[in-house]
Short mmCIF file of C-alpha atoms in Angstrom, two decimals:
data_model
loop_
_atom_site.label_atom_id
_atom_site.label_comp_id
_atom_site.label_asym_id
_atom_site.label_seq_id
_atom_site.Cartn_x
_atom_site.Cartn_y
_atom_site.Cartn_z
CA MET A 113 9.18 -16.25 8.06
CA LYS A 114 11.85 -14.86 10.80
CA ILE A 115 10.43 -15.61 14.15
CA GLY A 116 12.57 -14.46 17.56
CA VAL A 117 12.53 -16.37 20.73
CA LEU A 118 13.07 -14.15 23.74
CA ALA A 119 16.10 -14.92 24.96
CA LEU A 120 16.70 -13.52 28.61
CA GLN A 121 16.40 -16.61 30.52
CA GLY A 122 14.35 -20.16 29.97
CA ALA A 123 14.28 -22.96 27.49
CA VAL A 124 15.44 -20.74 24.23
CA ALA A 125 17.39 -23.21 22.19
CA GLU A 126 14.52 -25.69 22.24
CA HIS A 127 12.10 -23.39 20.53
CA ILE A 128 14.67 -22.50 17.98
CA ARG A 129 15.15 -25.80 16.73
CA GLY A 130 11.68 -25.98 16.81
CA LEU A 131 10.86 -22.88 14.90
CA GLU A 132 13.80 -24.51 12.49
CA ALA A 133 11.55 -27.77 12.01
CA ALA A 134 9.10 -26.00 11.00
CA GLY A 135 10.46 -24.33 8.27
CA ALA A 136 10.98 -20.93 9.80
CA GLU A 137 14.25 -18.63 10.58
CA ALA A 138 14.46 -18.65 14.01
CA VAL A 139 16.55 -16.03 16.05
CA ALA A 140 17.09 -15.32 20.05
CA ILE A 141 16.35 -11.71 21.14
CA LYS A 142 17.87 -10.11 23.84
CA ARG A 143 17.83 -6.45 22.88
CA THR A 144 14.38 -4.19 21.84
CA GLU A 145 15.72 -3.15 18.46
CA GLU A 146 16.20 -6.76 17.37
CA LEU A 147 12.64 -7.24 17.27
CA GLU A 148 12.38 -4.97 14.80
CA SER A 149 12.85 -7.81 11.76
CA LEU A 150 10.74 -10.36 12.68
CA ASP A 151 7.61 -11.61 11.90
CA GLY A 152 6.69 -13.23 15.18
CA LEU A 153 8.04 -13.88 18.62
CA VAL A 154 7.84 -16.64 21.30
CA ILE A 155 8.12 -16.01 24.62
CA PRO A 156 9.65 -18.91 25.98
CA GLY A 157 9.06 -21.22 29.13
CA GLY A 158 11.38 -19.98 32.14
CA GLU A 159 10.71 -18.59 35.54
CA SER A 160 8.09 -15.76 34.77
CA THR A 161 9.31 -13.52 37.39
CA THR A 162 12.47 -13.92 36.40
CA ILE A 163 11.60 -13.28 32.67
CA GLY A 164 9.58 -10.26 33.83
CA LYS A 165 11.86 -8.52 35.92
CA LEU A 166 14.56 -7.92 33.11
CA MET A 167 11.33 -7.29 30.37
CA ARG A 168 10.84 -4.26 32.63
CA LYS A 169 14.52 -3.47 32.93
CA TYR A 170 15.55 -3.56 29.17
CA GLY A 171 12.44 -2.07 27.81
CA PHE A 172 10.81 -5.47 26.55
CA ILE A 173 7.37 -4.26 28.16
CA ASP A 174 6.44 -1.21 25.85
CA ALA A 175 8.99 -2.62 22.77
CA ILE A 176 6.54 -6.09 22.46
CA ARG A 177 2.89 -3.92 22.78
CA GLU A 178 4.23 -2.10 20.14
CA PHE A 179 4.95 -5.11 18.12
CA SER A 180 1.73 -6.70 18.98
CA ALA A 181 -0.33 -3.71 17.63
CA GLN A 182 1.25 -4.18 14.67
CA GLY A 183 -0.57 -7.60 14.41
CA LYS A 184 2.89 -9.36 14.44
CA PRO A 185 1.69 -12.75 16.50
CA LEU A 186 3.30 -13.84 19.88
CA PHE A 187 3.55 -17.25 21.32
CA GLY A 188 3.83 -17.32 24.79
CA THR A 189 4.51 -21.55 26.48
CA CYS A 190 4.26 -21.69 30.25
CA ALA A 191 6.15 -18.74 31.76
CA GLY A 192 5.23 -17.06 28.39
CA LEU A 193 1.57 -17.82 28.99
CA ILE A 194 1.52 -15.87 32.51
CA VAL A 195 4.03 -12.62 30.87
CA LEU A 196 0.70 -12.38 28.02
CA ALA A 197 -1.99 -12.49 30.27
CA LYS A 198 -3.90 -9.26 30.66
CA ARG A 199 -4.40 -10.75 34.69
CA ILE A 200 -2.34 -12.57 37.07
CA GLU A 201 -4.54 -14.41 40.21
CA GLY A 202 -3.36 -13.18 43.64
CA GLN A 203 -1.24 -10.30 41.98
CA ASP A 204 -2.28 -6.84 41.51
CA ASP A 205 -0.46 -6.46 38.18
CA ALA A 206 0.55 -8.39 35.42
CA HIS A 207 3.57 -8.50 32.68
CA LEU A 208 2.52 -7.92 28.99
CA GLU A 209 -1.36 -7.41 29.76
CA LEU A 210 -1.96 -8.35 26.17
CA MET A 211 -4.12 -10.91 26.16
CA ASN A 212 -7.43 -11.42 27.81
CA MET A 213 -7.22 -13.93 30.21
CA THR A 214 -6.56 -14.39 33.85
CA VAL A 215 -3.96 -16.81 34.99
CA GLN A 216 -3.34 -19.07 37.99
CA ARG A 217 0.94 -19.68 38.47
CA ASN A 218 1.94 -23.28 39.46
CA ALA A 219 -1.96 -24.00 39.21
CA PHE A 220 -0.92 -27.73 39.57
CA GLY A 221 1.73 -27.62 42.48
CA ARG A 222 4.90 -28.33 42.87
CA GLN A 223 7.83 -29.97 40.64
CA ARG A 224 6.86 -33.46 41.73
CA GLU A 225 3.33 -32.84 40.49
CA SER A 226 4.51 -32.05 36.86
CA PHE A 227 3.41 -34.54 34.37
CA GLU A 228 3.29 -35.60 30.55
CA THR A 229 0.13 -36.36 28.81
CA ASP A 230 -1.65 -36.71 25.54
CA LEU A 231 -3.45 -33.86 24.30
CA ASP A 232 -6.52 -32.79 21.53
CA VAL A 233 -5.74 -28.97 20.19
CA LYS A 234 -8.31 -27.49 17.96
CA GLY A 235 -6.45 -27.18 14.80
CA ILE A 236 -4.13 -30.10 15.09
CA ASP A 237 -4.95 -33.22 13.75
CA GLU A 238 -3.94 -36.08 15.90
CA PRO A 239 -3.36 -35.31 19.98
CA ILE A 240 -0.27 -33.76 20.53
CA ARG A 241 2.46 -34.95 23.61
CA ALA A 242 2.11 -32.15 26.34
CA VAL A 243 4.87 -31.69 29.27
CA PHE A 244 3.32 -29.51 31.87
CA ILE A 245 6.34 -28.51 34.66
CA ARG A 246 4.76 -26.07 37.65
CA ALA A 247 2.64 -25.27 35.04
CA PRO A 248 0.07 -22.71 34.90
CA LEU A 249 -3.86 -22.82 34.15
CA ILE A 250 -6.10 -20.59 32.11
CA LYS A 251 -8.62 -20.13 34.56
CA GLN A 252 -10.80 -17.56 32.53
CA VAL A 253 -11.01 -15.95 29.29
CA GLY A 254 -12.55 -12.77 28.00
CA GLU A 255 -14.15 -11.97 24.63
CA GLY A 256 -12.33 -12.89 21.54
CA VAL A 257 -10.52 -15.89 22.97
CA ASP A 258 -10.47 -18.99 21.78
CA VAL A 259 -10.13 -21.86 24.18
CA ILE A 260 -8.55 -24.48 21.92
CA SER A 261 -7.69 -27.11 24.31
CA THR A 262 -8.41 -28.34 27.69
CA TYR A 263 -6.82 -30.94 30.21
CA LYS A 264 -9.65 -31.97 32.64
CA ASN A 265 -12.02 -29.00 32.09
CA GLU A 266 -9.24 -26.69 32.68
CA ILE A 267 -7.98 -24.10 29.74
CA VAL A 268 -4.43 -25.04 28.66
CA ALA A 269 -4.06 -23.21 25.97
CA ALA A 270 -6.26 -20.12 24.05
CA ARG A 271 -5.99 -17.94 20.24
CA GLU A 272 -6.83 -14.51 20.73
CA ASN A 273 -6.63 -13.26 16.99
CA HIS A 274 -2.60 -13.08 16.65
CA LEU A 275 -2.14 -14.03 20.07
CA LEU A 276 -0.96 -18.11 21.16
CA ALA A 277 -0.59 -19.19 24.59
CA CYS A 278 -0.35 -22.34 25.93
CA SER A 279 0.89 -23.63 29.89
CA PHE A 280 2.66 -26.31 28.58
CA HIS A 281 5.73 -27.10 26.67
CA PRO A 282 5.81 -28.06 22.93
CA GLU A 283 9.12 -27.22 23.06
CA LEU A 284 10.06 -30.34 25.06
CA THR A 285 9.05 -32.65 22.52
CA ASP A 286 9.77 -33.68 19.12
CA ASP A 287 6.86 -33.06 17.61
CA TYR A 288 6.65 -29.47 16.33
CA ARG A 289 3.19 -28.91 14.86
CA LEU A 290 2.40 -26.14 17.19
CA HIS A 291 5.61 -24.94 16.31
CA ALA A 292 4.50 -24.94 12.73
CA TYR A 293 0.43 -23.60 13.98
CA PHE A 294 2.46 -20.44 14.91
CA VAL A 295 4.89 -20.14 11.68
CA ASN A 296 1.60 -19.87 9.85
CA MET A 297 -0.34 -17.54 12.14
CA ALA A 298 2.84 -15.29 11.39
CA ARG A 299 2.45 -15.86 7.81
CA GLU A 300 -0.98 -15.20 7.53
CA ALA A 301 -0.34 -11.98 9.14
CA ALA A 302 2.27 -10.99 7.33
CA GLU A 303 0.09 -11.82 4.31
CA ARG A 304 -2.24 -9.05 6.06
CA ARG A 305 0.62 -6.25 6.38
CA GLY A 306 1.09 -6.73 2.41
CA MET B 57 -1.07 -38.82 32.75
CA GLU B 58 2.56 -39.40 34.13
CA THR B 59 4.64 -37.79 36.85
CA GLY B 60 8.47 -38.08 37.54
CA THR B 61 9.32 -38.92 33.83
CA SER B 62 12.81 -38.11 32.73
CA ARG B 63 11.11 -35.78 30.47
CA VAL B 64 9.73 -34.04 33.32
CA LYS B 65 12.17 -33.70 35.32
CA ARG B 66 14.84 -32.59 32.69
CA GLY B 67 12.77 -30.19 31.38
CA MET B 68 12.15 -28.51 34.88
CA ALA B 69 16.35 -27.58 34.47
CA GLU B 70 16.03 -26.43 31.17
CA MET B 71 13.65 -24.14 32.50
CA GLN B 72 16.24 -22.30 34.70
CA LYS B 73 18.75 -21.85 32.33
CA GLY B 74 20.26 -18.69 31.56
CA GLY B 75 19.42 -18.14 35.27
CA VAL B 76 21.05 -17.78 38.58
CA ILE B 77 20.20 -20.23 41.45
CA MET B 78 20.92 -18.44 44.71
CA ASP B 79 21.65 -20.01 47.94
CA VAL B 80 19.66 -18.54 51.14
CA MET B 81 19.47 -19.16 54.31
CA ASN B 82 16.20 -18.30 55.92
CA ALA B 83 12.77 -16.49 54.24
CA GLU B 84 13.53 -12.89 54.25
CA GLN B 85 17.21 -13.84 52.31
CA ALA B 86 14.40 -15.77 50.15
CA LYS B 87 12.30 -12.62 49.49
CA ILE B 88 15.24 -10.64 48.50
CA ALA B 89 16.64 -13.54 45.97
CA GLU B 90 12.96 -13.53 44.09
CA ALA B 91 13.09 -9.54 43.88
CA ALA B 92 16.32 -9.65 42.55
CA GLY B 93 15.39 -12.60 39.26
CA ALA B 94 16.81 -16.02 40.77
CA VAL B 95 15.16 -18.45 39.02
CA ALA B 96 15.32 -21.10 42.24
CA VAL B 97 17.01 -20.93 45.80
CA MET B 98 18.40 -23.21 47.28
CA ALA B 99 17.40 -23.21 51.12
CA LEU B 100 20.61 -24.40 53.41
CA GLU B 101 21.22 -23.90 57.17
CA ARG B 102 24.88 -22.70 56.08
CA VAL B 103 26.06 -20.75 53.05
CA PRO B 104 29.23 -22.93 52.25
CA SER B 105 32.11 -20.42 53.15
CA ASP B 106 29.82 -21.11 56.94
CA ILE B 107 30.58 -24.49 56.49
CA ARG B 108 33.79 -24.18 55.33
CA ALA B 109 34.50 -22.15 59.00
CA ALA B 110 33.05 -24.26 61.01
CA GLY B 111 34.11 -27.74 60.23
CA GLY B 112 32.50 -30.85 61.85
CA VAL B 113 29.86 -32.98 59.78
CA ALA B 114 27.08 -30.91 57.49
CA ARG B 115 23.75 -32.41 57.15
CA MET B 116 20.99 -31.72 55.40
CA ALA B 117 18.82 -28.41 56.65
CA ASP B 118 16.44 -28.40 59.33
CA PRO B 119 13.30 -28.93 57.81
CA THR B 120 11.73 -25.52 59.15
CA ILE B 121 14.36 -23.56 57.05
CA VAL B 122 12.57 -25.33 53.64
CA GLU B 123 9.69 -24.49 55.05
CA GLU B 124 9.77 -21.13 55.48
CA VAL B 125 11.37 -20.51 52.33
CA THR B 126 8.80 -22.32 50.40
CA LYS B 127 6.02 -20.19 52.28
CA VAL B 128 7.49 -17.08 50.80
CA VAL B 129 8.55 -17.60 47.06
CA SER B 130 6.55 -18.72 44.30
CA ILE B 131 10.02 -20.20 42.10
CA PRO B 132 11.28 -23.45 42.52
CA VAL B 133 12.87 -24.33 46.14
CA MET B 134 16.01 -26.70 46.13
CA ALA B 135 17.63 -28.19 48.62
CA LYS B 136 20.76 -30.21 49.62
CA ALA B 137 21.21 -34.28 50.92
CA ARG B 138 24.41 -35.49 51.70
CA ILE B 139 26.01 -37.80 49.23
CA GLY B 140 24.24 -41.61 49.25
CA HIS B 141 22.21 -40.09 51.84
CA TYR B 142 18.25 -41.61 50.67
CA VAL B 143 16.18 -40.54 53.94
CA GLU B 144 17.38 -36.93 53.79
CA ALA B 145 16.58 -36.95 49.74
CA LYS B 146 12.58 -38.59 50.93
CA VAL B 147 12.59 -36.40 53.55
CA LEU B 148 12.90 -33.32 50.87
CA GLU B 149 10.73 -35.11 48.76
CA SER B 150 8.03 -35.33 51.22
CA MET B 151 8.05 -31.99 51.90
CA GLY B 152 7.29 -30.54 48.28
CA VAL B 153 11.00 -29.51 47.69
CA ASP B 154 11.39 -29.16 43.73
CA TYR B 155 14.51 -29.75 43.31
CA ILE B 156 17.47 -31.85 45.49
CA ASP B 157 21.40 -31.62 45.54
CA GLU B 158 22.77 -34.13 46.09
CA SER B 159 26.27 -32.45 46.97
CA GLU B 160 29.58 -32.52 48.17
CA VAL B 161 28.72 -29.35 49.74
CA LEU B 162 27.64 -31.46 53.00
CA THR B 163 29.51 -34.35 54.12
CA PRO B 164 28.79 -37.75 52.57
CA ALA B 165 26.84 -40.48 53.75
CA ASP B 166 28.13 -42.92 52.02
CA GLU B 167 31.97 -42.62 50.13
CA VAL B 168 30.90 -45.43 47.43
CA PHE B 169 27.07 -45.41 46.54
CA HIS B 170 25.16 -42.04 45.54
CA ILE B 171 21.36 -42.61 45.68
CA ASN B 172 19.94 -43.72 43.54
CA LYS B 173 17.73 -41.01 41.66
CA ASN B 174 15.59 -42.35 38.76
CA GLU B 175 13.19 -43.82 41.82
CA PHE B 176 12.42 -40.72 43.01
CA THR B 177 9.77 -38.17 41.60
CA VAL B 178 11.08 -35.13 42.28
CA PRO B 179 14.67 -34.13 40.38
CA PHE B 180 18.41 -33.94 41.36
CA VAL B 181 21.26 -31.88 40.43
CA CYS B 182 24.80 -33.39 41.29
CA GLY B 183 28.31 -32.03 40.87
CA ALA B 184 30.75 -32.78 38.35
CA LYS B 185 34.17 -32.53 37.93
CA ASP B 186 34.64 -34.22 34.61
CA LEU B 187 32.50 -36.14 31.85
CA GLY B 188 32.68 -39.55 33.65
CA GLU B 189 31.36 -38.02 36.87
CA ALA B 190 28.83 -35.95 35.28
CA LEU B 191 27.79 -39.65 33.30
CA ARG B 192 28.03 -41.66 36.52
CA ARG B 193 25.72 -39.46 37.80
CA ILE B 194 23.02 -38.79 34.85
CA GLN B 195 23.06 -42.88 34.94
CA GLU B 196 21.89 -42.48 38.77
CA GLY B 197 19.15 -40.62 37.39
CA ALA B 198 20.63 -36.95 37.90
CA SER B 199 18.41 -34.89 36.08
CA MET B 200 21.05 -31.52 36.01
CA ILE B 201 24.37 -31.48 36.52
CA ARG B 202 26.86 -28.53 37.66
CA THR B 203 30.48 -28.44 37.78
CA LYS B 204 31.63 -29.16 41.58
CA GLY B 205 34.24 -25.85 41.40
CA GLU B 206 35.45 -25.57 45.34
CA PRO B 207 32.18 -24.37 46.99
CA GLY B 208 32.94 -21.54 49.79
CA THR B 209 36.10 -20.52 48.53
CA GLY B 210 35.09 -17.36 46.15
CA ASN B 211 37.49 -18.89 43.67
CA ILE B 212 36.44 -19.36 40.08
CA VAL B 213 39.41 -21.44 39.40
CA GLU B 214 37.87 -24.55 39.71
CA ALA B 215 34.57 -24.63 37.73
CA VAL B 216 36.62 -23.38 35.07
CA ARG B 217 38.80 -26.08 35.33
CA HIS B 218 36.00 -28.61 35.15
CA LEU B 219 33.93 -27.13 32.70
CA ARG B 220 36.71 -26.67 30.81
CA LEU B 221 37.53 -30.36 30.97
CA ILE B 222 34.33 -31.71 30.45
CA HIS B 223 33.87 -29.58 27.04
CA GLY B 224 36.92 -30.68 26.53
CA GLN B 225 36.15 -34.26 26.70
CA ILE B 226 32.88 -34.16 25.14
CA ARG B 227 35.08 -32.72 21.64
CA LYS B 228 37.20 -35.68 22.44
CA VAL B 229 34.79 -38.55 22.24
CA GLN B 230 32.82 -36.57 19.21
CA ASN B 231 36.00 -37.65 17.25
CA LEU B 232 36.22 -41.14 18.17
CA SER B 233 35.40 -43.75 15.97
CA LYS B 234 32.71 -46.35 17.39
CA ASP B 235 35.26 -48.97 18.12
CA GLU B 236 37.21 -45.96 20.17
CA LEU B 237 34.21 -45.37 22.16
CA PHE B 238 33.78 -48.67 23.31
CA ASN B 239 37.45 -48.30 24.92
CA GLU B 240 36.42 -44.91 26.21
CA ALA B 241 33.55 -45.70 28.17
CA LYS B 242 35.34 -48.11 29.94
CA VAL B 243 38.17 -46.07 30.36
CA LEU B 244 35.82 -43.00 31.66
CA GLY B 245 34.19 -45.93 33.57
CA VAL B 246 30.61 -44.49 31.92
CA PRO B 247 28.02 -46.63 30.15
CA TYR B 248 28.77 -47.61 26.54
CA ASP B 249 25.33 -45.90 25.52
CA LEU B 250 24.93 -42.89 27.46
CA LEU B 251 28.48 -42.13 26.18
CA LEU B 252 27.25 -42.44 22.99
CA GLN B 253 24.56 -40.20 23.17
CA VAL B 254 27.06 -37.41 24.05
CA ALA B 255 29.36 -38.11 20.89
CA GLU B 256 26.56 -37.83 18.54
CA ALA B 257 24.81 -34.78 20.69
CA GLY B 258 27.75 -32.98 21.34
CA LYS B 259 26.87 -32.33 24.64
CA LEU B 260 24.96 -33.70 27.62
CA PRO B 261 21.42 -35.50 27.79
CA VAL B 262 20.81 -32.65 30.34
CA VAL B 263 21.43 -28.77 31.65
CA ASN B 264 24.90 -28.76 32.84
CA PHE B 265 25.28 -25.19 35.01
CA ALA B 266 28.43 -23.66 37.03
CA ALA B 267 28.71 -23.77 40.35
CA GLY B 268 31.41 -23.64 43.47
CA GLY B 269 33.48 -20.20 43.61
CA VAL B 270 31.20 -17.34 41.89
CA ALA B 271 32.00 -14.36 43.41
CA THR B 272 31.37 -11.89 41.11
CA PRO B 273 28.89 -10.75 37.84
CA ALA B 274 31.91 -11.24 35.81
CA ASP B 275 33.04 -14.30 37.07
CA ALA B 276 29.39 -15.62 36.44
CA ALA B 277 29.55 -14.12 32.94
CA LEU B 278 33.05 -15.95 32.60
CA MET B 279 31.42 -19.13 33.29
CA MET B 280 28.32 -18.43 30.41
CA HIS B 281 30.95 -17.66 28.22
CA LEU B 282 32.61 -20.92 28.77
CA GLY B 283 29.21 -22.46 27.98
CA ALA B 284 27.30 -22.95 31.27
CA ASP B 285 23.87 -22.96 30.70
CA GLY B 286 23.67 -20.96 33.75
CA VAL B 287 25.05 -20.24 37.51
CA PHE B 288 24.77 -21.29 41.08
CA VAL B 289 25.88 -18.75 43.16
CA GLY B 290 26.44 -19.55 46.89
CA SER B 291 28.35 -17.58 49.58
CA GLY B 292 29.01 -14.70 47.37
CA ILE B 293 25.59 -12.94 47.51
CA PHE B 294 24.77 -12.93 51.31
CA LYS B 295 28.16 -12.64 52.70
CA SER B 296 28.43 -9.16 50.07
CA ASP B 297 27.53 -5.88 51.97
CA ASN B 298 24.39 -5.25 49.47
CA PRO B 299 22.97 -8.55 48.90
CA GLU B 300 20.39 -7.00 47.01
CA LYS B 301 22.29 -4.92 44.64
CA PHE B 302 24.48 -7.84 44.39
CA ALA B 303 22.27 -10.62 43.19
CA ARG B 304 20.97 -8.43 40.91
CA ALA B 305 23.82 -7.44 39.38
CA ILE B 306 24.77 -11.29 39.04
CA VAL B 307 21.40 -11.71 37.32
CA GLU B 308 22.01 -9.25 34.70
CA ALA B 309 25.72 -10.09 33.70
CA THR B 310 24.15 -13.97 33.49
CA THR B 311 21.61 -12.43 30.96
CA HIS B 312 23.91 -10.37 28.93
CA TYR B 313 26.99 -12.05 29.54
CA THR B 314 28.40 -11.04 26.28
CA ASP B 315 27.75 -6.83 27.48
CA TYR B 316 30.67 -5.83 28.64
CA LYS B 317 29.58 -2.60 29.36
CA LEU B 318 26.86 -3.86 30.87
CA ILE B 319 29.01 -5.99 33.16
CA ALA B 320 31.18 -3.06 34.13
CA GLU B 321 27.87 -0.96 35.06
CA VAL B 322 26.60 -3.43 37.63
CA SER B 323 29.73 -4.09 38.71
CA LYS B 324 30.03 -0.67 40.29
CA ASN B 325 29.82 -0.08 44.13
CA LEU B 326 29.20 -3.48 44.85
CA GLY B 327 31.31 -3.42 47.98
CA THR B 328 34.26 -5.51 48.82
CA PRO B 329 33.85 -9.07 47.01
CA MET B 330 34.39 -12.17 49.56
CA LYS B 331 38.49 -12.45 50.03
CA GLY B 332 38.33 -16.17 48.81
CA ILE B 333 40.94 -18.95 49.16
CA ASP B 334 43.70 -19.74 47.13
CA ILE B 335 42.71 -23.42 46.62
CA LYS B 336 46.70 -24.49 46.54
CA THR B 337 46.40 -24.06 50.52
CA LEU B 338 43.48 -26.41 50.90
CA SER B 339 44.97 -29.49 52.29
CA GLY B 340 43.11 -33.02 50.56
CA PHE B 341 40.88 -32.89 53.46
CA ASP B 342 39.39 -29.58 52.65
CA ARG B 343 38.99 -30.62 49.27
CA MET B 344 34.84 -30.61 48.86
CA GLN B 345 35.51 -31.65 45.23
CA ASP B 346 37.13 -34.67 45.80
CA ARG B 347 34.34 -36.01 48.44
CA SER B 348 32.73 -38.61 45.46
CA ILE B 349 33.83 -39.56 41.95
#
C-alpha cells in the first residue's frame, strides 16, 4: 500500500514513520499530481487555518474531493480532522466538507490544557495512548458516521466508510495500531477497486 | 489524564513544523498574520529592530497586548520572557499564552541561570548558537529550540552559522565511540544521556526552528534547505511596505522551499526589504546572541 501524507505544514515525518511501521510505503505530498499513485492519504496535525489556506492556494480542495470520490481512504488527525469535517462551529465555511460531522476547534482550551490519556478505540483491542494538543472535538455526527472513541462522553474519533478522523495524535507515540487500522482500510478499498 | 508532559509540550512544537511564526505588536497585525497562514504569532511590545534602535532595558510585553492578540486569533499565541525571569514566565503562563520564548532579544534578568522550564505546564522555546547551548536548554526543559541568529538585523548570516554549526556538531557526535562521547559531553557542557540520544537519533530530541535575521522569502527557504523545521520572522514582516503580501510570500516560500520558480513569483514587488545591519559593525554589547550560553 502506498499512502501519502499531505505535507503543506505540520507533523509529516511522524506520520510517515507510523505508516512505515504499519507496513505501508509512505510519501510526503506537496502537489496535487502526486495524489494519483496513492492508495490513501493522511492529513496530519498542524495548524488547520494554515493547512486550509495552502490547500486552497494549491488546488488540493478539489483534488482531494476527487480522490475521496474514488473511494480512496483519508485519515485526518487533529487539524486533519477539522479539514475533513463538513461543518466547523462558529465558521460559515469548512475546508474539504467530506465527513458528515460538526467539529469545534480548540475545544479543550489553550495549550496548558493539552493532555495525554489512555483511550479505548472500537476495532483496536487494548487502549491506546492518546495525545491531545489544542485539540478539536466532534460535537455532532450525521448519518453514516460511526463513533469509534469517546473521552468524557465527547466524541474524539469517528469513521464514515473510507474516512477516518481523530482529535488526538497517534503519530506522537510509538504505538502505531491506528496507522495499521488505516493501512488496512486502504488495503480493503484497493481490493474493492480491483 | 496528564497535562504538561514532555510529550504534550514537545508535541505542540511538532505541530508547528513547516510553518512560519510571526512577530506581531497588536491585534490588527495578529489578524494579518493569521490570514496570511502563520502557524502562530509572537505577541510583542516592540519588534527586535525597534528594541535595538530604542536601546535601554527590554522586558516582557504589556499583558494588554498579549490579551488583545489572544482574543482575535485562533492560532497559538507565544510571548517572550526575559532570560531567567521566572515571574514574567509565570505571568505569561497564567494568561494562557500557548508557548513562552525565554529570549535573548529581551535584556536578561539573570546572566547565569535560565528558568527551570521543567516545572511549567506551558512549553518553552529557547535560542541556541550551538549544540551545547541547545542541549543545556533542553535539559532545563525547553520543548523547542530556535537558532539565535542576530535578531533585528535583517541579516541571515548568524542564523545560517548557528544552524550549520548545530548540524555539523550532530554529525560529529554520531561518529564518536561511546568513550569519546563521555568526553564530548564534558567538552560541550551537556548531560551525557542527552548527548547519547542525539548521537543515536542524529537529530535534536525537539523541533529546531530558524530565527534571527530572516528578511526575505528566499531567506526563509534557505533556512528550510539547511534543515530547519520552520521559521520565526520578526522585524521583517511589519517593517515591510506591504505586510500582508510579504507574510503570505514567506509562508509559501517556507512550504515550497525547493520550488524556486514559486519563490521567484512570490518575491516579486515586495517593496524594499529591511536595510539590514552588517554583523561586523555590531559591538560586543549589541550582539544579542551573546547574552547567554
